[in-house]
Amino acid sequence: MPHDATPEARDWSRVAEALNPVGVSDDPVTVKKRSRDFFWYSPILNAELRRSFGDLVAHPKTREELAHCLAVAHAYDIPVTLRGGGTGNYGQAVPLHGGLIVETTAMNHILEIGEGFVRVEAGALMADINAALHPEGWEMTMFPSTQDIATVGGFVAGGSAGIGSVANGPLREPGNILQIKALSVEATPVEHVFDAENALQIHHAWGLNGAITEVTLRTVPTRDWVGCMVGFDDYADCYAAGYALASASPEQIARKLCSTVDARICDYFPRLDAHVPKGRHLLVSLVPREHLDAFETLMVRYGGTMHLAMDEAERQALKLPHVFEFAYNHTTLQVLKSDRSATYQQVGVPDPSDAARVEAMRIRQGEDVWPHHEFTRAGDVIYAADLPIVWFTSPERLAEINATYEADGFTVYDAHVHVIEGNHMQPDYRHLAWKKRMDPKGLLNPGKSRVWERVRHLSADEIEALGTQSDTKGDSNDTI
Ligand SMILES: Cc1cc2nc3c(=O)[nH]c(=O)nc-3n(C[C@H](O)[C@H](O)[C@H](O)COP(=O)(O)OP(=O)(O)OC[C@H]3O[C@@H](n4cnc5c(N)ncnc54)[C@H](O)[C@@H]3O)c2cc1C
């Protein structure tokens, strides 16, 4: 196949022809829409990324068609950006260097449901997987609050944790991802299989080092979950109740969501007006029906009042959203629906058991930073992440907010940076070594790693030898 000299000289109709029989769209509105994700949550990323567009969208329906797309991209030296639902927050799916956008949503078959696992094609929607699992008595260990439009491939490549992680850990917890299959970008793309122990080579690499075709995930027995909202007068009590719930024995109080939300944020939840009084700090949870009494007793001990408890049938009858749509990054979305000047940040809490320190930070940050914490659990260790609403005024004020967190030992995983290494995280050289093996021309999602250009001249083994610092938790930016 002939090569084009420069991107500007590329004849996209010829590329579209070469992609045949794969369906393509070159309609400018479609190409523009498929070039965006939820980066606009960040005014900083919005300014940086809003003018980055691809040139052509391909819609493969099978892994053979996906392989054909990658072979054509390789032959023409075209940048390729994989795209699932496009719900990432940092512009992960934005084609910074233009080129081909490969949308995977037609590769959506659920291939196998077995004892404790599900095997699916990369473009399957998380909500569809859960819907297929439930009648068989299973559910996913975790899913993002965007489950209705997010794909499993996008979650494994771009996400990190979600509803279920307070019970089952983050995605990277050993045993949650059982297998990933991914194609290389070569003249003849090769499908590589990454088993559980090697899944982290591909997980959370933002589609930089292979096109995921298939994923096998651990599943857990499903339960009769009840969505609960508990109100508190003080945020410190609400947070302390959250920590107590996250630490409780799962035999006594199981839970697959444990979020605490500052009352100022909850006042932006009009859908709850008829059910939850205004001005209350809320603990949002999903608890199995048989543990509701123990849950309420624990909440009352911290000064909480149960305002809402609804199972799935009751939720549908009340015409309310899922409770997790008031958690994770959906809190930011709820606020943005009424005021576009809001944004958010991602902050690790140094000692999740220390409610007083969290409260002191809440007061120190002042009126333009409203906290919201997500609790997760890996083994016996509890983690708390703050996803505060930040009322954005300037990059300088945002930097000041970040510095205030960091001065007291809180870790800022900056949500306003579009490279995988974030501001000052350790690079994951395993990811880049596999990029060298799977994508030797560096065509996949170019511009998303600031370290790649420095190491691409090395061999894969030399890159790997640079270190695997990201074995430790949370080094590269984690989307939640
Ligand atoms: C309101 C809101 C709430 C959110 N809540 C959560 C949450 O609870 N937990 C969480 O982890 N995240 C959350 N996110 C982020 C995001 O929704 C999830 O990470 C989601 O799973 C991404 O899936 P997607 O299909 O939309 O991926 P996309 O946005 O399409 O892609 C994400 C990344 O994966 C790459 N990619 C996509 N498909 C493939 C493939 N087949 N092979 C290789 N690379 C691929 C893309 O190139 C991109 O780099 C939230 C975002 C929003 C806006």
PDB file of N, CA and C and ligand atoms in Angstrom, residues 36-38 41 66 80-89 91-94 102 104-105 107 122-126 143-147 149-163 171 182 202 205-213 327-333 445 448 478-480, ligand 1:
ATOM      1  N   ARG A  36     -14.464  14.176  20.524  1.00  0.00           N
ATOM      2  CA  ARG A  36     -14.581  14.792  21.854  1.00  0.00           C
ATOM      3  C   ARG A  36     -14.867  13.739  22.914  1.00  0.00           C
ATOM      4  N   ASP A  37     -14.445  14.016  24.131  1.00  0.00           N
ATOM      5  CA  ASP A  37     -14.964  13.255  25.265  1.00  0.00           C
ATOM      6  C   ASP A  37     -15.382  14.271  26.331  1.00  0.00           C
ATOM      7  N   PHE A  38     -15.271  13.911  27.601  1.00  0.00           N
ATOM      8  CA  PHE A  38     -15.759  14.833  28.642  1.00  0.00           C
ATOM      9  C   PHE A  38     -14.641  15.733  29.190  1.00  0.00           C
ATOM     10  N   TYR A  41     -15.153  19.156  31.150  1.00  0.00           N
ATOM     11  CA  TYR A  41     -15.308  19.345  32.598  1.00  0.00           C
ATOM     12  C   TYR A  41     -14.201  20.248  33.137  1.00  0.00           C
ATOM     13  N   LEU A  66     -11.385  -4.724  12.810  1.00  0.00           N
ATOM     14  CA  LEU A  66     -10.510  -3.849  13.601  1.00  0.00           C
ATOM     15  C   LEU A  66      -9.059  -4.046  13.153  1.00  0.00           C
ATOM     16  N   VAL A  80      -3.912   6.683  15.108  1.00  0.00           N
ATOM     17  CA  VAL A  80      -5.166   5.971  15.388  1.00  0.00           C
ATOM     18  C   VAL A  80      -5.572   6.231  16.829  1.00  0.00           C
ATOM     19  N   THR A  81      -6.798   6.655  17.042  1.00  0.00           N
ATOM     20  CA  THR A  81      -7.323   6.796  18.399  1.00  0.00           C
ATOM     21  C   THR A  81      -8.499   5.840  18.563  1.00  0.00           C
ATOM     22  N   LEU A  82      -8.355   4.895  19.504  1.00  0.00           N
ATOM     23  CA  LEU A  82      -9.470   3.995  19.821  1.00  0.00           C
ATOM     24  C   LEU A  82     -10.492   4.771  20.617  1.00  0.00           C
ATOM     25  N   ARG A  83     -11.754   4.431  20.403  1.00  0.00           N
ATOM     26  CA  ARG A  83     -12.807   5.133  21.124  1.00  0.00           C
ATOM     27  C   ARG A  83     -13.925   4.164  21.458  1.00  0.00           C
ATOM     28  N   GLY A  84     -14.352   4.184  22.738  1.00  0.00           N
ATOM     29  CA  GLY A  84     -15.526   3.419  23.136  1.00  0.00           C
ATOM     30  C   GLY A  84     -16.701   4.382  23.192  1.00  0.00           C
ATOM     31  N   GLY A  85     -17.146   4.692  24.429  1.00  0.00           N
ATOM     32  CA  GLY A  85     -18.274   5.616  24.591  1.00  0.00           C
ATOM     33  C   GLY A  85     -17.852   7.071  24.618  1.00  0.00           C
ATOM     34  N   GLY A  86     -16.550   7.336  24.713  1.00  0.00           N
ATOM     35  CA  GLY A  86     -16.073   8.721  24.753  1.00  0.00           C
ATOM     36  C   GLY A  86     -16.464   9.439  26.038  1.00  0.00           C
ATOM     37  N   THR A  87     -16.435   8.711  27.172  1.00  0.00           N
ATOM     38  CA  THR A  87     -16.827   9.339  28.446  1.00  0.00           C
ATOM     39  C   THR A  87     -15.616   9.660  29.334  1.00  0.00           C
ATOM     40  N   GLY A  88     -14.408   9.508  28.793  1.00  0.00           N
ATOM     41  CA  GLY A  88     -13.219   9.839  29.587  1.00  0.00           C
ATOM     42  C   GLY A  88     -13.197  11.322  29.941  1.00  0.00           C
ATOM     43  N   ASN A  89     -12.462  11.656  30.991  1.00  0.00           N
ATOM     44  CA  ASN A  89     -12.462  13.044  31.483  1.00  0.00           C
ATOM     45  C   ASN A  89     -11.243  13.866  31.096  1.00  0.00           C
ATOM     46  N   GLY A  91      -9.630  13.920  28.033  1.00  0.00           N
ATOM     47  CA  GLY A  91      -9.327  13.957  26.599  1.00  0.00           C
ATOM     48  C   GLY A  91      -8.577  12.730  26.135  1.00  0.00           C
ATOM     49  N   GLN A  92      -8.710  11.614  26.897  1.00  0.00           N
ATOM     50  CA  GLN A  92      -7.977  10.396  26.497  1.00  0.00           C
ATOM     51  C   GLN A  92      -8.345   9.964  25.082  1.00  0.00           C
ATOM     52  N   ALA A  93      -9.602  10.206  24.677  1.00  0.00           N
ATOM     53  CA  ALA A  93     -10.058   9.737  23.368  1.00  0.00           C
ATOM     54  C   ALA A  93     -10.037  10.864  22.322  1.00  0.00           C
ATOM     55  N   VAL A  94      -9.349  11.958  22.629  1.00  0.00           N
ATOM     56  CA  VAL A  94      -9.272  13.067  21.662  1.00  0.00           C
ATOM     57  C   VAL A  94      -8.057  12.848  20.749  1.00  0.00           C
ATOM     58  N   VAL A 102     -11.179   5.068  15.679  1.00  0.00           N
ATOM     59  CA  VAL A 102     -11.782   3.742  15.521  1.00  0.00           C
ATOM     60  C   VAL A 102     -12.776   3.543  16.661  1.00  0.00           C
ATOM     61  N   THR A 104     -15.408   1.455  18.677  1.00  0.00           N
ATOM     62  CA  THR A 104     -15.535  -0.003  18.867  1.00  0.00           C
ATOM     63  C   THR A 104     -16.950  -0.461  19.215  1.00  0.00           C
ATOM     64  N   THR A 105     -17.905   0.470  19.276  1.00  0.00           N
ATOM     65  CA  THR A 105     -19.191   0.123  19.901  1.00  0.00           C
ATOM     66  C   THR A 105     -19.994  -0.956  19.153  1.00  0.00           C
ATOM     67  N   MET A 107     -18.549  -3.702  18.158  1.00  0.00           N
ATOM     68  CA  MET A 107     -17.920  -4.971  18.596  1.00  0.00           C
ATOM     69  C   MET A 107     -18.393  -5.222  20.024  1.00  0.00           C
ATOM     70  N   ALA A 122     -14.677  -5.847  23.293  1.00  0.00           N
ATOM     71  CA  ALA A 122     -14.275  -4.573  23.915  1.00  0.00           C
ATOM     72  C   ALA A 122     -15.341  -3.484  23.839  1.00  0.00           C
ATOM     73  N   GLY A 123     -16.217  -3.542  22.821  1.00  0.00           N
ATOM     74  CA  GLY A 123     -17.173  -2.452  22.651  1.00  0.00           C
ATOM     75  C   GLY A 123     -18.483  -2.655  23.398  1.00  0.00           C
ATOM     76  N   ALA A 124     -18.592  -3.743  24.160  1.00  0.00           N
ATOM     77  CA  ALA A 124     -19.840  -3.987  24.911  1.00  0.00           C
ATOM     78  C   ALA A 124     -20.022  -2.907  25.978  1.00  0.00           C
ATOM     79  N   LEU A 125     -21.263  -2.444  26.136  1.00  0.00           N
ATOM     80  CA  LEU A 125     -21.535  -1.425  27.161  1.00  0.00           C
ATOM     81  C   LEU A 125     -21.589  -2.086  28.533  1.00  0.00           C
ATOM     82  N   MET A 126     -21.087  -1.378  29.528  1.00  0.00           N
ATOM     83  CA  MET A 126     -21.053  -1.926  30.887  1.00  0.00           C
ATOM     84  C   MET A 126     -22.461  -2.280  31.363  1.00  0.00           C
ATOM     85  N   PHE A 143     -18.282  -1.118  38.169  1.00  0.00           N
ATOM     86  CA  PHE A 143     -18.579  -0.467  36.890  1.00  0.00           C
ATOM     87  C   PHE A 143     -18.564   1.039  37.120  1.00  0.00           C
ATOM     88  N   PRO A 144     -18.270   1.819  36.067  1.00  0.00           N
ATOM     89  CA  PRO A 144     -18.254   3.275  36.244  1.00  0.00           C
ATOM     90  C   PRO A 144     -19.680   3.820  36.291  1.00  0.00           C
ATOM     91  N   SER A 145     -19.849   4.993  36.863  1.00  0.00           N
ATOM     92  CA  SER A 145     -21.197   5.566  36.955  1.00  0.00           C
ATOM     93  C   SER A 145     -21.732   5.924  35.568  1.00  0.00           C
ATOM     94  N   THR A 146     -20.876   5.872  34.553  1.00  0.00           N
ATOM     95  CA  THR A 146     -21.283   6.122  33.163  1.00  0.00           C
ATOM     96  C   THR A 146     -21.685   4.835  32.448  1.00  0.00           C
ATOM     97  N   GLN A 147     -22.091   3.809  33.185  1.00  0.00           N
ATOM     98  CA  GLN A 147     -22.254   2.473  32.594  1.00  0.00           C
ATOM     99  C   GLN A 147     -23.172   2.430  31.369  1.00  0.00           C
ATOM    100  N   ILE A 149     -23.271   4.391  28.805  1.00  0.00           N
ATOM    101  CA  ILE A 149     -22.613   4.697  27.517  1.00  0.00           C
ATOM    102  C   ILE A 149     -21.151   4.264  27.458  1.00  0.00           C
ATOM    103  N   ALA A 150     -20.584   3.880  28.595  1.00  0.00           N
ATOM    104  CA  ALA A 150     -19.159   3.496  28.605  1.00  0.00           C
ATOM    105  C   ALA A 150     -19.003   2.039  28.183  1.00  0.00           C
ATOM    106  N   THR A 151     -17.940   1.763  27.415  1.00  0.00           N
ATOM    107  CA  THR A 151     -17.654   0.386  26.996  1.00  0.00           C
ATOM    108  C   THR A 151     -16.672  -0.265  27.969  1.00  0.00           C
ATOM    109  N   VAL A 152     -16.652  -1.585  27.918  1.00  0.00           N
ATOM    110  CA  VAL A 152     -15.728  -2.299  28.808  1.00  0.00           C
ATOM    111  C   VAL A 152     -14.284  -2.063  28.371  1.00  0.00           C
ATOM    112  N   GLY A 153     -14.056  -1.948  27.050  1.00  0.00           N
ATOM    113  CA  GLY A 153     -12.696  -1.678  26.566  1.00  0.00           C
ATOM    114  C   GLY A 153     -12.218  -0.310  27.042  1.00  0.00           C
ATOM    115  N   GLY A 154     -13.114   0.683  26.985  1.00  0.00           N
ATOM    116  CA  GLY A 154     -12.768   2.031  27.443  1.00  0.00           C
ATOM    117  C   GLY A 154     -12.535   2.056  28.944  1.00  0.00           C
ATOM    118  N   PHE A 155     -13.312   1.258  29.691  1.00  0.00           N
ATOM    119  CA  PHE A 155     -13.141   1.216  31.151  1.00  0.00           C
ATOM    120  C   PHE A 155     -11.791   0.597  31.498  1.00  0.00           C
ATOM    121  N   VAL A 156     -11.464  -0.523  30.836  1.00  0.00           N
ATOM    122  CA  VAL A 156     -10.197  -1.192  31.147  1.00  0.00           C
ATOM    123  C   VAL A 156      -9.007  -0.347  30.671  1.00  0.00           C
ATOM    124  N   ALA A 157      -9.169   0.371  29.543  1.00  0.00           N
ATOM    125  CA  ALA A 157      -8.059   1.180  29.022  1.00  0.00           C
ATOM    126  C   ALA A 157      -7.967   2.546  29.701  1.00  0.00           C
ATOM    127  N   GLY A 158      -9.115   3.081  30.162  1.00  0.00           N
ATOM    128  CA  GLY A 158      -9.091   4.460  30.643  1.00  0.00           C
ATOM    129  C   GLY A 158      -9.581   4.660  32.063  1.00  0.00           C
ATOM    130  N   GLY A 159     -10.326   3.695  32.604  1.00  0.00           N
ATOM    131  CA  GLY A 159     -10.910   3.870  33.938  1.00  0.00           C
ATOM    132  C   GLY A 159     -10.081   3.208  35.025  1.00  0.00           C
ATOM    133  N   SER A 160     -10.550   3.276  36.242  1.00  0.00           N
ATOM    134  CA  SER A 160      -9.742   2.709  37.317  1.00  0.00           C
ATOM    135  C   SER A 160     -10.567   2.040  38.407  1.00  0.00           C
ATOM    136  N   ALA A 161     -11.731   2.559  38.695  1.00  0.00           N
ATOM    137  CA  ALA A 161     -12.513   2.031  39.815  1.00  0.00           C
ATOM    138  C   ALA A 161     -13.957   2.440  39.586  1.00  0.00           C
ATOM    139  N   GLY A 162     -14.843   2.007  40.466  1.00  0.00           N
ATOM    140  CA  GLY A 162     -16.226   2.421  40.285  1.00  0.00           C
ATOM    141  C   GLY A 162     -17.128   1.811  41.326  1.00  0.00           C
ATOM    142  N   ILE A 163     -18.393   1.688  40.967  1.00  0.00           N
ATOM    143  CA  ILE A 163     -19.389   1.171  41.888  1.00  0.00           C
ATOM    144  C   ILE A 163     -19.080  -0.318  42.085  1.00  0.00           C
ATOM    145  N   LEU A 171      -9.889  -1.767  39.640  1.00  0.00           N
ATOM    146  CA  LEU A 171      -9.681  -2.708  38.527  1.00  0.00           C
ATOM    147  C   LEU A 171      -8.325  -3.389  38.617  1.00  0.00           C
ATOM    148  N   ALA A 182      -5.398  -8.014  22.911  1.00  0.00           N
ATOM    149  CA  ALA A 182      -5.198  -6.732  22.220  1.00  0.00           C
ATOM    150  C   ALA A 182      -4.400  -6.936  20.941  1.00  0.00           C
ATOM    151  N   ILE A 202      -1.437  -3.596  30.019  1.00  0.00           N
ATOM    152  CA  ILE A 202      -2.349  -2.945  29.076  1.00  0.00           C
ATOM    153  C   ILE A 202      -3.372  -2.083  29.811  1.00  0.00           C
ATOM    154  N   ALA A 205      -3.694   2.108  30.089  1.00  0.00           N
ATOM    155  CA  ALA A 205      -2.652   2.665  29.212  1.00  0.00           C
ATOM    156  C   ALA A 205      -3.255   3.599  28.168  1.00  0.00           C
ATOM    157  N   TRP A 206      -4.523   3.955  28.336  1.00  0.00           N
ATOM    158  CA  TRP A 206      -5.197   4.940  27.479  1.00  0.00           C
ATOM    159  C   TRP A 206      -5.140   4.557  25.991  1.00  0.00           C
ATOM    160  N   GLY A 207      -5.137   3.266  25.678  1.00  0.00           N
ATOM    161  CA  GLY A 207      -5.121   2.862  24.266  1.00  0.00           C
ATOM    162  C   GLY A 207      -3.841   3.230  23.546  1.00  0.00           C
ATOM    163  N   LEU A 208      -2.748   3.410  24.319  1.00  0.00           N
ATOM    164  CA  LEU A 208      -1.465   3.773  23.716  1.00  0.00           C
ATOM    165  C   LEU A 208      -0.698   2.569  23.216  1.00  0.00           C
ATOM    166  N   ASN A 209      -0.999   1.386  23.792  1.00  0.00           N
ATOM    167  CA  ASN A 209      -0.111   0.256  23.516  1.00  0.00           C
ATOM    168  C   ASN A 209      -0.844  -0.989  23.015  1.00  0.00           C
ATOM    169  N   GLY A 210      -1.942  -0.800  22.309  1.00  0.00           N
ATOM    170  CA  GLY A 210      -2.641  -1.940  21.729  1.00  0.00           C
ATOM    171  C   GLY A 210      -4.130  -1.653  21.645  1.00  0.00           C
ATOM    172  N   ALA A 211      -4.782  -2.303  20.694  1.00  0.00           N
ATOM    173  CA  ALA A 211      -6.235  -2.135  20.533  1.00  0.00           C
ATOM    174  C   ALA A 211      -6.904  -3.342  21.189  1.00  0.00           C
ATOM    175  N   ILE A 212      -7.579  -3.090  22.289  1.00  0.00           N
ATOM    176  CA  ILE A 212      -8.200  -4.186  23.035  1.00  0.00           C
ATOM    177  C   ILE A 212      -9.374  -4.745  22.232  1.00  0.00           C
ATOM    178  N   THR A 213      -9.385  -6.075  22.083  1.00  0.00           N
ATOM    179  CA  THR A 213     -10.468  -6.715  21.329  1.00  0.00           C
ATOM    180  C   THR A 213     -11.448  -7.407  22.261  1.00  0.00           C
ATOM    181  N   ALA A 327     -22.905  10.090  42.736  1.00  0.00           N
ATOM    182  CA  ALA A 327     -21.611   9.678  43.278  1.00  0.00           C
ATOM    183  C   ALA A 327     -20.586   9.737  42.139  1.00  0.00           C
ATOM    184  N   TYR A 328     -19.377   9.310  42.448  1.00  0.00           N
ATOM    185  CA  TYR A 328     -18.276   9.359  41.470  1.00  0.00           C
ATOM    186  C   TYR A 328     -18.340  10.673  40.675  1.00  0.00           C
ATOM    187  N   ASN A 329     -17.947  10.657  39.413  1.00  0.00           N
ATOM    188  CA  ASN A 329     -17.903  11.953  38.723  1.00  0.00           C
ATOM    189  C   ASN A 329     -19.271  12.440  38.290  1.00  0.00           C
ATOM    190  N   HIS A 330     -20.319  11.664  38.588  1.00  0.00           N
ATOM    191  CA  HIS A 330     -21.660  12.164  38.308  1.00  0.00           C
ATOM    192  C   HIS A 330     -22.009  13.356  39.207  1.00  0.00           C
ATOM    193  N   THR A 331     -21.352  13.480  40.361  1.00  0.00           N
ATOM    194  CA  THR A 331     -21.621  14.675  41.194  1.00  0.00           C
ATOM    195  C   THR A 331     -21.272  15.928  40.396  1.00  0.00           C
ATOM    196  N   THR A 332     -20.103  15.880  39.727  1.00  0.00           N
ATOM    197  CA  THR A 332     -19.674  17.041  38.930  1.00  0.00           C
ATOM    198  C   THR A 332     -20.689  17.303  37.821  1.00  0.00           C
ATOM    199  N   LEU A 333     -21.126  16.220  37.176  1.00  0.00           N
ATOM    200  CA  LEU A 333     -22.100  16.373  36.089  1.00  0.00           C
ATOM    201  C   LEU A 333     -23.384  17.033  36.596  1.00  0.00           C
ATOM    202  N   ASN A 445      -2.798   6.803  19.586  1.00  0.00           N
ATOM    203  CA  ASN A 445      -3.092   7.926  20.491  1.00  0.00           C
ATOM    204  C   ASN A 445      -1.893   8.845  20.718  1.00  0.00           C
ATOM    205  N   LYS A 448      -0.229  11.601  23.979  1.00  0.00           N
ATOM    206  CA  LYS A 448      -0.798  11.375  25.318  1.00  0.00           C
ATOM    207  C   LYS A 448       0.242  10.902  26.332  1.00  0.00           C
ATOM    208  N   ASP A 478      -5.502   8.495  37.519  1.00  0.00           N
ATOM    209  CA  ASP A 478      -6.622   7.566  37.598  1.00  0.00           C
ATOM    210  C   ASP A 478      -7.921   8.308  37.356  1.00  0.00           C
ATOM    211  N   THR A 479      -8.664   7.847  36.358  1.00  0.00           N
ATOM    212  CA  THR A 479      -9.963   8.480  36.117  1.00  0.00           C
ATOM    213  C   THR A 479     -10.993   7.905  37.056  1.00  0.00           C
ATOM    214  N   ILE A 480     -11.636   8.687  37.826  1.00  0.00           N
ATOM    215  CA  ILE A 480     -12.806   8.224  38.545  1.00  0.00           C
ATOM    216  C   ILE A 480     -13.887   9.282  38.391  1.00  0.00           C
TER     217      ILE A 480
HETATM  218  C1  LIG B   1     -19.971  11.658  34.683  1.00  0.00           C
HETATM  219  C2  LIG B   1     -18.778  10.750  34.632  1.00  0.00           C
HETATM  220  C3  LIG B   1     -18.643   9.751  35.589  1.00  0.00           C
HETATM  221  C4  LIG B   1     -17.549   8.875  35.546  1.00  0.00           C
HETATM  222  N1  LIG B   1     -17.441   7.912  36.500  1.00  0.00           N
HETATM  223  C5  LIG B   1     -16.387   7.056  36.458  1.00  0.00           C
HETATM  224  C6  LIG B   1     -16.253   6.024  37.424  1.00  0.00           C
HETATM  225  O1  LIG B   1     -17.128   5.814  38.262  1.00  0.00           O
HETATM  226  N2  LIG B   1     -15.145   5.249  37.375  1.00  0.00           N
HETATM  227  C7  LIG B   1     -14.185   5.390  36.389  1.00  0.00           C
HETATM  228  O2  LIG B   1     -13.175   4.660  36.378  1.00  0.00           O
HETATM  229  N3  LIG B   1     -14.316   6.340  35.448  1.00  0.00           N
HETATM  230  C8  LIG B   1     -15.384   7.158  35.447  1.00  0.00           C
HETATM  231  N4  LIG B   1     -15.509   8.114  34.480  1.00  0.00           N
HETATM  232  C9  LIG B   1     -14.597   8.104  33.348  1.00  0.00           C
HETATM  233  C10 LIG B   1     -15.120   7.193  32.192  1.00  0.00           C
HETATM  234  O3  LIG B   1     -16.521   7.262  32.112  1.00  0.00           O
HETATM  235  C11 LIG B   1     -14.778   5.725  32.382  1.00  0.00           C
HETATM  236  O4  LIG B   1     -13.409   5.545  32.536  1.00  0.00           O
HETATM  237  C12 LIG B   1     -15.304   4.868  31.223  1.00  0.00           C
HETATM  238  O5  LIG B   1     -15.214   3.536  31.597  1.00  0.00           O
HETATM  239  C13 LIG B   1     -14.607   5.061  29.912  1.00  0.00           C
HETATM  240  O6  LIG B   1     -15.232   4.213  28.953  1.00  0.00           O
HETATM  241  P1  LIG B   1     -15.507   4.725  27.478  1.00  0.00           P
HETATM  242  O7  LIG B   1     -16.018   3.589  26.657  1.00  0.00           O
HETATM  243  O8  LIG B   1     -16.322   5.936  27.472  1.00  0.00           O
HETATM  244  O9  LIG B   1     -14.002   5.043  27.037  1.00  0.00           O
HETATM  245  P2  LIG B   1     -13.473   6.196  26.079  1.00  0.00           P
HETATM  246  O10 LIG B   1     -13.647   7.520  26.725  1.00  0.00           O
HETATM  247  O11 LIG B   1     -14.017   6.030  24.721  1.00  0.00           O
HETATM  248  O12 LIG B   1     -11.930   5.808  26.052  1.00  0.00           O
HETATM  249  C14 LIG B   1     -11.145   5.899  27.215  1.00  0.00           C
HETATM  250  C15 LIG B   1      -9.690   5.560  26.832  1.00  0.00           C
HETATM  251  O13 LIG B   1      -9.632   4.196  26.460  1.00  0.00           O
HETATM  252  C16 LIG B   1      -9.126   4.059  25.132  1.00  0.00           C
HETATM  253  N5  LIG B   1      -9.857   2.948  24.507  1.00  0.00           N
HETATM  254  C17 LIG B   1     -11.196   2.843  24.294  1.00  0.00           C
HETATM  255  N6  LIG B   1     -11.485   1.657  23.741  1.00  0.00           N
HETATM  256  C18 LIG B   1     -10.302   0.997  23.600  1.00  0.00           C
HETATM  257  C19 LIG B   1      -9.920  -0.268  23.073  1.00  0.00           C
HETATM  258  N7  LIG B   1     -10.802  -1.130  22.575  1.00  0.00           N
HETATM  259  N8  LIG B   1      -8.593  -0.605  23.086  1.00  0.00           N
HETATM  260  C20 LIG B   1      -7.667   0.234  23.586  1.00  0.00           C
HETATM  261  N9  LIG B   1      -7.971   1.446  24.071  1.00  0.00           N
HETATM  262  C21 LIG B   1      -9.260   1.820  24.091  1.00  0.00           C
HETATM  263  C22 LIG B   1      -9.366   5.391  24.465  1.00  0.00           C
HETATM  264  O14 LIG B   1      -8.429   5.627  23.425  1.00  0.00           O
HETATM  265  C23 LIG B   1      -9.173   6.346  25.631  1.00  0.00           C
HETATM  266  O15 LIG B   1      -7.798   6.585  25.798  1.00  0.00           O
HETATM  267  C24 LIG B   1     -16.577   9.014  34.521  1.00  0.00           C
HETATM  268  C25 LIG B   1     -16.716  10.015  33.562  1.00  0.00           C
HETATM  269  C26 LIG B   1     -17.812  10.868  33.607  1.00  0.00           C
HETATM  270  C27 LIG B   1     -17.941  11.918  32.534  1.00  0.00           C
END
